[in-house]
PDB file of C-alpha atoms and ligand atoms in Angstrom:
ATOM      1  CA  MET A   1      -4.520  23.904 -93.229  1.00 45.00           C
ATOM      2  CA  GLY A   2      -1.181  23.379 -91.450  1.00 50.00           C
ATOM      3  CA  PHE A   3      -0.326  24.494 -87.938  1.00 48.00           C
ATOM      4  CA  PHE A   4       1.614  27.596 -88.931  1.00 46.00           C
ATOM      5  CA  GLN A   5      -0.983  28.541 -91.519  1.00 49.00           C
ATOM      6  CA  ARG A   6      -3.629  28.377 -88.789  1.00 50.00           C
ATOM      7  CA  CYS A   7      -1.464  30.604 -86.615  1.00 45.00           C
ATOM      8  CA  ALA A   8      -1.040  33.048 -89.480  1.00 43.00           C
ATOM      9  CA  ALA A   9      -4.760  33.057 -90.199  1.00 41.00           C
ATOM     10  CA  ARG A  10      -5.576  33.661 -86.554  1.00 49.00           C
ATOM     11  CA  SER A  11      -3.069  36.498 -86.310  1.00 44.00           C
ATOM     12  CA  LEU A  12      -4.535  38.113 -89.392  1.00 38.00           C
ATOM     13  CA  LEU A  13      -8.038  37.691 -88.027  1.00 38.00           C
ATOM     14  CA  GLN A  14      -6.953  39.420 -84.854  1.00 47.00           C
ATOM     15  CA  GLY A  15      -5.450  42.212 -86.902  1.00 41.00           C
ATOM     16  CA  ARG A  16      -2.059  41.572 -85.389  1.00 43.00           C
ATOM     17  CA  ARG A  17       1.293  42.203 -86.964  1.00 40.00           C
ATOM     18  CA  SER A  18       3.135  39.525 -84.982  1.00 47.00           C
ATOM     19  CA  LEU A  19       2.981  35.823 -85.786  1.00 55.00           C
ATOM     20  CA  CYS A  20       2.956  33.611 -82.689  1.00 59.00           C
ATOM     21  CA  GLY A  21       5.564  35.756 -81.013  1.00 57.00           C
ATOM     22  CA  ALA A  22       6.056  38.847 -78.958  1.00 59.00           C
ATOM     23  CA  ALA A  23       3.145  41.219 -79.330  1.00 55.00           C
ATOM     24  CA  PRO A  24       3.822  44.822 -80.224  1.00 50.00           C
ATOM     25  CA  GLY A  25       2.759  46.901 -77.283  1.00 44.00           C
ATOM     26  CA  PRO A  26       3.580  49.944 -75.244  1.00 41.00           C
ATOM     27  CA  GLU A  27       5.465  47.937 -72.614  1.00 42.00           C
ATOM     28  CA  ARG A  28       8.124  46.693 -75.000  1.00 38.00           C
ATOM     29  CA  HIS A  29      11.350  48.602 -75.640  1.00 34.00           C
ATOM     30  CA  GLN A  30      10.775  50.838 -72.642  1.00 40.00           C
ATOM     31  CA  PRO A  31      13.753  51.976 -70.611  1.00 38.00           C
ATOM     32  CA  ASP A  32      14.381  50.049 -67.408  1.00 50.00           C
ATOM     33  CA  ALA A  33      11.812  50.720 -64.742  1.00 52.00           C
ATOM     34  CA  PRO A  34      10.153  48.634 -62.040  1.00 51.00           C
ATOM     35  CA  ALA A  35       7.651  46.201 -63.550  1.00 60.00           C
ATOM     36  CA  ALA A  36       4.477  48.223 -63.964  1.00 45.00           C
ATOM     37  CA  ARG A  37       1.917  45.591 -65.009  1.00 50.00           C
ATOM     38  CA  SER A  38       3.053  42.702 -62.918  1.00 40.00           C
ATOM     39  CA  ALA A  39      -0.126  40.751 -62.220  1.00 42.00           C
ATOM     40  CA  GLY A  40      -3.805  40.993 -62.923  1.00 41.00           C
ATOM     41  CA  PRO A  41      -5.641  42.194 -65.991  1.00 38.00           C
ATOM     42  CA  SER A  42      -4.136  44.272 -68.753  1.00 39.00           C
ATOM     43  CA  SER A  43      -4.551  47.993 -68.533  1.00 39.00           C
ATOM     44  CA  GLY A  44      -5.085  48.332 -72.287  1.00 42.00           C
ATOM     45  CA  PRO A  45      -8.294  46.745 -73.615  1.00 41.00           C
ATOM     46  CA  GLY A  46      -7.592  44.327 -76.448  1.00 43.00           C
ATOM     47  CA  ARG A  47      -3.895  45.038 -76.165  1.00 49.00           C
ATOM     48  CA  ARG A  48      -3.135  41.359 -76.470  1.00 58.00           C
ATOM     49  CA  TYR A  49      -4.899  38.401 -77.944  1.00 60.00           C
ATOM     50  CA  SER A  50      -4.817  36.784 -74.482  1.00 58.00           C
ATOM     51  CA  ALA A  51      -6.753  39.672 -72.966  1.00 62.00           C
ATOM     52  CA  GLY A  52      -9.947  37.959 -74.172  1.00 72.00           C
ATOM     53  CA  VAL A  53     -10.425  35.610 -71.213  1.00 84.00           C
ATOM     54  CA  PRO A  54     -10.846  37.146 -67.738  1.00 89.00           C
ATOM     55  CA  GLY A  55      -7.932  36.240 -65.487  1.00 91.00           C
ATOM     56  CA  MET A  56      -5.857  34.867 -68.332  1.00 93.00           C
ATOM     57  CA  GLN A  57      -3.169  37.473 -67.771  1.00 94.00           C
ATOM     58  CA  GLU A  58      -2.686  36.841 -64.059  1.00 97.00           C
ATOM     59  CA  ARG A  59       0.992  36.630 -63.206  1.00 98.00           C
ATOM     60  CA  THR A  60       3.052  35.214 -60.364  1.00 98.00           C
ATOM     61  CA  LEU A  61       6.644  35.106 -59.229  1.00 99.00           C
ATOM     62  CA  VAL A  62       8.240  31.679 -59.000  1.00 99.00           C
ATOM     63  CA  ALA A  63      11.863  31.303 -57.933  1.00 99.00           C
ATOM     64  CA  VAL A  64      14.104  28.286 -57.789  1.00 99.00           C
ATOM     65  CA  LYS A  65      16.039  28.782 -54.567  1.00 99.00           C
ATOM     66  CA  PRO A  66      19.797  28.168 -54.178  1.00 99.00           C
ATOM     67  CA  ASP A  67      19.345  24.523 -53.164  1.00 98.00           C
ATOM     68  CA  GLY A  68      17.237  23.908 -56.276  1.00 99.00           C
ATOM     69  CA  VAL A  69      19.804  25.546 -58.533  1.00 99.00           C
ATOM     70  CA  GLN A  70      22.680  23.614 -56.906  1.00 98.00           C
ATOM     71  CA  ARG A  71      20.756  20.385 -57.342  1.00 98.00           C
ATOM     72  CA  ARG A  72      20.077  21.148 -61.030  1.00 98.00           C
ATOM     73  CA  LEU A  73      16.319  21.211 -60.561  1.00 99.00           C
ATOM     74  CA  VAL A  74      15.708  24.369 -62.610  1.00 99.00           C
ATOM     75  CA  GLY A  75      14.660  22.396 -65.674  1.00 98.00           C
ATOM     76  CA  ASP A  76      12.248  20.231 -63.668  1.00 98.00           C
ATOM     77  CA  VAL A  77      10.530  23.275 -62.211  1.00 99.00           C
ATOM     78  CA  ILE A  78      10.226  25.019 -65.570  1.00 99.00           C
ATOM     79  CA  ARG A  79       8.963  21.824 -67.159  1.00 98.00           C
ATOM     80  CA  ARG A  80       6.109  21.503 -64.674  1.00 98.00           C
ATOM     81  CA  PHE A  81       4.869  25.025 -65.324  1.00 98.00           C
ATOM     82  CA  GLU A  82       5.175  24.637 -69.074  1.00 98.00           C
ATOM     83  CA  ARG A  83       3.387  21.315 -69.103  1.00 98.00           C
ATOM     84  CA  ARG A  84       0.585  22.653 -66.942  1.00 98.00           C
ATOM     85  CA  GLY A  85      -0.036  25.224 -69.664  1.00 97.00           C
ATOM     86  CA  PHE A  86       1.338  28.415 -68.151  1.00 98.00           C
ATOM     87  CA  LYS A  87       3.342  30.925 -70.148  1.00 97.00           C
ATOM     88  CA  LEU A  88       6.829  32.097 -69.214  1.00 98.00           C
ATOM     89  CA  VAL A  89       7.105  35.893 -69.464  1.00 98.00           C
ATOM     90  CA  GLY A  90      10.257  36.552 -67.411  1.00 98.00           C
ATOM     91  CA  LEU A  91      13.346  34.551 -66.456  1.00 99.00           C
ATOM     92  CA  LYS A  92      16.734  35.314 -64.947  1.00 98.00           C
ATOM     93  CA  LEU A  93      19.561  33.797 -62.930  1.00 98.00           C
ATOM     94  CA  LEU A  94      20.908  36.083 -60.251  1.00 98.00           C
ATOM     95  CA  GLN A  95      22.799  36.202 -57.013  1.00 98.00           C
ATOM     96  CA  ALA A  96      20.280  37.831 -54.678  1.00 98.00           C
ATOM     97  CA  ASN A  97      21.636  40.310 -52.174  1.00 98.00           C
ATOM     98  CA  GLU A  98      20.383  40.907 -48.641  1.00 98.00           C
ATOM     99  CA  GLY A  99      18.565  44.072 -49.711  1.00 98.00           C
ATOM    100  CA  ILE A 100      16.168  42.383 -52.120  1.00 98.00           C
ATOM    101  CA  LEU A 101      15.644  39.463 -49.746  1.00 98.00           C
ATOM    102  CA  ALA A 102      14.933  41.773 -46.820  1.00 98.00           C
ATOM    103  CA  GLU A 103      12.154  43.331 -48.895  1.00 98.00           C
ATOM    104  CA  HIS A 104      10.960  40.019 -50.231  1.00 98.00           C
ATOM    105  CA  TYR A 105      10.730  38.441 -46.774  1.00 98.00           C
ATOM    106  CA  HIS A 106       9.786  41.634 -44.923  1.00 98.00           C
ATOM    107  CA  GLU A 107       6.825  39.963 -43.177  1.00 98.00           C
ATOM    108  CA  LEU A 108       9.058  37.233 -41.760  1.00 98.00           C
ATOM    109  CA  ARG A 109      11.761  39.526 -40.369  1.00 98.00           C
ATOM    110  CA  ARG A 110      10.903  38.760 -36.732  1.00 98.00           C
ATOM    111  CA  LYS A 111      10.684  34.993 -37.150  1.00 98.00           C
ATOM    112  CA  PRO A 112      13.399  32.943 -35.433  1.00 98.00           C
ATOM    113  CA  PHE A 113      14.361  31.297 -38.728  1.00 98.00           C
ATOM    114  CA  TYR A 114      14.800  34.645 -40.560  1.00 98.00           C
ATOM    115  CA  PRO A 115      18.637  34.923 -40.269  1.00 98.00           C
ATOM    116  CA  ALA A 116      19.051  31.333 -41.447  1.00 98.00           C
ATOM    117  CA  LEU A 117      16.596  31.999 -44.298  1.00 98.00           C
ATOM    118  CA  ILE A 118      18.606  35.012 -45.528  1.00 98.00           C
ATOM    119  CA  HIS A 119      21.839  33.027 -45.225  1.00 98.00           C
ATOM    120  CA  TYR A 120      20.302  30.192 -47.277  1.00 98.00           C
ATOM    121  CA  MET A 121      18.857  32.495 -49.913  1.00 98.00           C
ATOM    122  CA  THR A 122      22.193  34.299 -50.394  1.00 98.00           C
ATOM    123  CA  SER A 123      24.222  31.070 -50.457  1.00 98.00           C
ATOM    124  CA  GLY A 124      24.094  30.788 -54.255  1.00 98.00           C
ATOM    125  CA  PRO A 125      22.226  31.887 -57.352  1.00 98.00           C
ATOM    126  CA  VAL A 126      18.462  31.956 -57.646  1.00 98.00           C
ATOM    127  CA  VAL A 127      16.404  31.557 -60.831  1.00 99.00           C
ATOM    128  CA  ALA A 128      13.543  34.034 -60.776  1.00 99.00           C
ATOM    129  CA  MET A 129      10.627  33.589 -63.161  1.00 99.00           C
ATOM    130  CA  VAL A 130       7.319  35.209 -63.962  1.00 99.00           C
ATOM    131  CA  TRP A 131       4.587  32.850 -65.125  1.00 98.00           C
ATOM    132  CA  GLU A 132       1.304  33.950 -66.615  1.00 98.00           C
ATOM    133  CA  GLY A 133      -2.081  32.289 -67.001  1.00 97.00           C
ATOM    134  CA  TYR A 134      -5.521  31.724 -65.565  1.00 96.00           C
ATOM    135  CA  ASN A 135      -5.487  31.396 -61.753  1.00 97.00           C
ATOM    136  CA  VAL A 136      -1.696  31.043 -61.856  1.00 98.00           C
ATOM    137  CA  VAL A 137      -1.150  32.301 -58.293  1.00 98.00           C
ATOM    138  CA  LYS A 138      -3.380  29.707 -56.654  1.00 98.00           C
ATOM    139  CA  THR A 139      -2.449  26.910 -59.032  1.00 98.00           C
ATOM    140  CA  SER A 140       1.271  27.484 -58.616  1.00 98.00           C
ATOM    141  CA  ARG A 141       0.948  27.333 -54.826  1.00 98.00           C
ATOM    142  CA  ALA A 142      -0.765  23.976 -55.223  1.00 98.00           C
ATOM    143  CA  MET A 143       1.967  22.804 -57.597  1.00 99.00           C
ATOM    144  CA  VAL A 144       4.693  23.933 -55.174  1.00 99.00           C
ATOM    145  CA  GLY A 145       3.116  22.286 -52.124  1.00 98.00           C
ATOM    146  CA  ASP A 146       3.222  22.862 -48.394  1.00 98.00           C
ATOM    147  CA  THR A 147       5.893  25.221 -47.014  1.00 98.00           C
ATOM    148  CA  ASP A 148       7.104  22.394 -44.801  1.00 98.00           C
ATOM    149  CA  SER A 149       8.529  19.842 -47.204  1.00 98.00           C
ATOM    150  CA  ALA A 150       7.805  17.086 -44.709  1.00 98.00           C
ATOM    151  CA  GLU A 151       4.094  17.871 -45.121  1.00 98.00           C
ATOM    152  CA  ALA A 152       4.189  18.505 -48.870  1.00 98.00           C
ATOM    153  CA  LYS A 153       2.261  15.939 -50.872  1.00 98.00           C
ATOM    154  CA  PRO A 154       3.931  13.708 -53.453  1.00 98.00           C
ATOM    155  CA  GLY A 155       3.375  15.210 -56.871  1.00 98.00           C
ATOM    156  CA  THR A 156       4.117  18.716 -55.655  1.00 99.00           C
ATOM    157  CA  ILE A 157       7.542  20.230 -56.295  1.00 99.00           C
ATOM    158  CA  ARG A 158       8.438  20.344 -52.616  1.00 98.00           C
ATOM    159  CA  GLY A 159       6.868  16.936 -52.030  1.00 98.00           C
ATOM    160  CA  ASP A 160       8.940  15.388 -54.798  1.00 98.00           C
ATOM    161  CA  PHE A 161      12.255  17.167 -54.366  1.00 98.00           C
ATOM    162  CA  SER A 162      12.723  18.132 -50.712  1.00 98.00           C
ATOM    163  CA  ILE A 163      12.410  16.831 -47.168  1.00 98.00           C
ATOM    164  CA  HIS A 164      12.928  19.828 -44.843  1.00 98.00           C
ATOM    165  CA  VAL A 165      11.332  23.280 -44.554  1.00 98.00           C
ATOM    166  CA  SER A 166      14.733  24.999 -44.509  1.00 98.00           C
ATOM    167  CA  ARG A 167      15.605  23.703 -48.014  1.00 98.00           C
ATOM    168  CA  ASN A 168      12.319  23.674 -49.857  1.00 98.00           C
ATOM    169  CA  VAL A 169      13.641  24.326 -53.395  1.00 99.00           C
ATOM    170  CA  VAL A 170      11.164  26.856 -54.696  1.00 99.00           C
ATOM    171  CA  HIS A 171       9.216  30.029 -53.979  1.00 99.00           C
ATOM    172  CA  ALA A 172       5.792  31.013 -55.326  1.00 99.00           C
ATOM    173  CA  SER A 173       3.796  34.146 -54.504  1.00 99.00           C
ATOM    174  CA  ASP A 174       0.905  33.505 -52.118  1.00 98.00           C
ATOM    175  CA  SER A 175      -1.674  36.015 -53.457  1.00 98.00           C
ATOM    176  CA  VAL A 176      -2.281  38.196 -56.496  1.00 98.00           C
ATOM    177  CA  GLU A 177      -1.350  41.289 -54.467  1.00 98.00           C
ATOM    178  CA  THR A 178       1.849  39.671 -53.209  1.00 98.00           C
ATOM    179  CA  ALA A 179       2.655  38.584 -56.761  1.00 98.00           C
ATOM    180  CA  GLN A 180       2.399  42.175 -57.985  1.00 98.00           C
ATOM    181  CA  ARG A 181       4.730  43.382 -55.261  1.00 98.00           C
ATOM    182  CA  GLU A 182       7.223  40.552 -55.739  1.00 98.00           C
ATOM    183  CA  ILE A 183       7.335  40.811 -59.537  1.00 98.00           C
ATOM    184  CA  SER A 184       8.015  44.539 -59.253  1.00 98.00           C
ATOM    185  CA  LEU A 185      10.759  43.800 -56.765  1.00 98.00           C
ATOM    186  CA  TRP A 186      12.563  41.171 -58.826  1.00 98.00           C
ATOM    187  CA  PHE A 187      11.922  42.359 -62.402  1.00 98.00           C
ATOM    188  CA  ARG A 188      11.961  45.580 -64.379  1.00 98.00           C
ATOM    189  CA  SER A 189       9.136  45.999 -66.878  1.00 98.00           C
ATOM    190  CA  SER A 190      11.674  45.782 -69.726  1.00 98.00           C
ATOM    191  CA  GLU A 191      12.590  42.288 -68.532  1.00 98.00           C
ATOM    192  CA  LEU A 192       9.042  40.976 -68.993  1.00 98.00           C
ATOM    193  CA  VAL A 193       7.912  39.936 -72.456  1.00 97.00           C
ATOM    194  CA  ASP A 194       4.338  40.134 -73.704  1.00 95.00           C
ATOM    195  CA  TRP A 195       3.773  37.420 -76.255  1.00 94.00           C
ATOM    196  CA  ASP A 196       0.968  35.216 -77.498  1.00 92.00           C
ATOM    197  CA  CYS A 197       1.169  31.420 -77.427  1.00 91.00           C
ATOM    198  CA  CYS A 198       0.288  29.759 -80.728  1.00 89.00           C
ATOM    199  CA  ASP A 199      -1.739  27.103 -78.960  1.00 87.00           C
ATOM    200  CA  TYR A 200      -4.060  29.179 -76.751  1.00 88.00           C
ATOM    201  CA  SER A 201      -7.085  27.319 -78.094  1.00 89.00           C
ATOM    202  CA  ASN A 202      -5.690  24.164 -76.506  1.00 91.00           C
ATOM    203  CA  THR A 203      -5.392  25.725 -73.045  1.00 91.00           C
ATOM    204  CA  TYR A 204      -8.387  28.106 -73.044  1.00 92.00           C
ATOM    205  CA  GLN A 205     -11.869  28.257 -74.469  1.00 87.00           C
ATOM    206  CA  LEU A 206     -11.480  31.344 -76.600  1.00 82.00           C
TER     207      LEU A 206
HETATM  208  N1  UDP B 301      10.976  28.861 -43.603  1.00 71.95           N
HETATM  209  C1  UDP B 301      11.866  28.218 -42.757  1.00 71.95           C
HETATM  210  N2  UDP B 301      11.390  27.715 -41.582  1.00 71.95           N
HETATM  211  C2  UDP B 301      10.087  27.813 -41.208  1.00 71.95           C
HETATM  212  C3  UDP B 301       9.184  28.482 -42.080  1.00 71.95           C
HETATM  213  C4  UDP B 301       9.671  28.985 -43.279  1.00 71.95           C
HETATM  214  O1  UDP B 301      13.042  28.108 -43.061  1.00 71.95           O
HETATM  215  O2  UDP B 301       9.718  27.332 -40.132  1.00 71.95           O
HETATM  216  C5  UDP B 301      11.467  29.398 -44.881  1.00 71.95           C
HETATM  217  C6  UDP B 301      11.142  28.491 -46.062  1.00 71.95           C
HETATM  218  O3  UDP B 301      12.220  28.553 -46.992  1.00 71.95           O
HETATM  219  C7  UDP B 301       9.920  29.171 -46.642  1.00 71.95           C
HETATM  220  C8  UDP B 301      10.289  30.638 -46.433  1.00 71.95           C
HETATM  221  O4  UDP B 301      10.867  30.658 -45.143  1.00 71.95           O
HETATM  222  O5  UDP B 301       9.700  28.829 -47.987  1.00 71.95           O
HETATM  223  C9  UDP B 301       9.146  31.610 -46.482  1.00 71.95           C
HETATM  224  O6  UDP B 301       8.156  31.210 -45.568  1.00 71.95           O
HETATM  225  P1  UDP B 301       6.606  31.304 -45.940  1.00 71.95           P
HETATM  226  O7  UDP B 301       5.831  31.088 -44.681  1.00 71.95           O
HETATM  227  O8  UDP B 301       6.347  32.551 -46.711  1.00 71.95           O
HETATM  228  O9  UDP B 301       6.401  30.013 -46.851  1.00 71.95           O
HETATM  229  P2  UDP B 301       6.190  29.860 -48.433  1.00 71.95           P
HETATM  230  O10 UDP B 301       5.336  31.020 -48.892  1.00 71.95           O
HETATM  231  O11 UDP B 301       7.560  29.856 -49.065  1.00 71.95           O
HETATM  232  O12 UDP B 301       5.502  28.549 -48.600  1.00 71.95           O
HETATM  233 MG1   MG B 302       5.508  33.050 -48.538  1.00 71.95          MG
END
């Protein structure tokens, strides 16, 4: 049986109408609203094929910062998350304004580097992404590396592509709770796509 036939058979077995694509669900085609299910388990049991494994639907916000976009590192960052096995469910290029960054970095507002951080983050476009998969918050932090690029280990994004904390290329949420808040801040629910990967059996024990 060929690859696509196996996908078709699996979809039929799951009683699904979609074939290796976006799953029909209540979140799709909704009018713009802040992202409701941004991280953590699905609210609807069995709503998606991927709901079968606990934690499989965890989500996190990853953003390529202005220095990363200027240096044409967007593809490298995406490639690492794809190759690790995570699933892209949201992606956009935007010029962030001070309002969104003030909310995003609210906890750092009294730090001495805060004004320089806002200046850096508004200096050019950012690529914001939502990635989904088992333990994605913790794993993505490990993939991104230490905040201080000088301390970041080779093999991490910051350790491979940057040398100073003030230009550390990428952001990743630091906890599941933070991820929920940040995804809701940067994305509307209509901008996130629920879909099933054809090759789940190669990344999870289903
Ligand atoms: N930052 C900085 N100088 C510092 C610490 C942090 O410019 O001494 C910047 C850096 O871009 C960092 C961001 O502030 O990524 C947010 O800091 P946080 O401690 O949340 O680190 P992260 O979660 O990004 O690793
Ligand atoms: Mg942080």
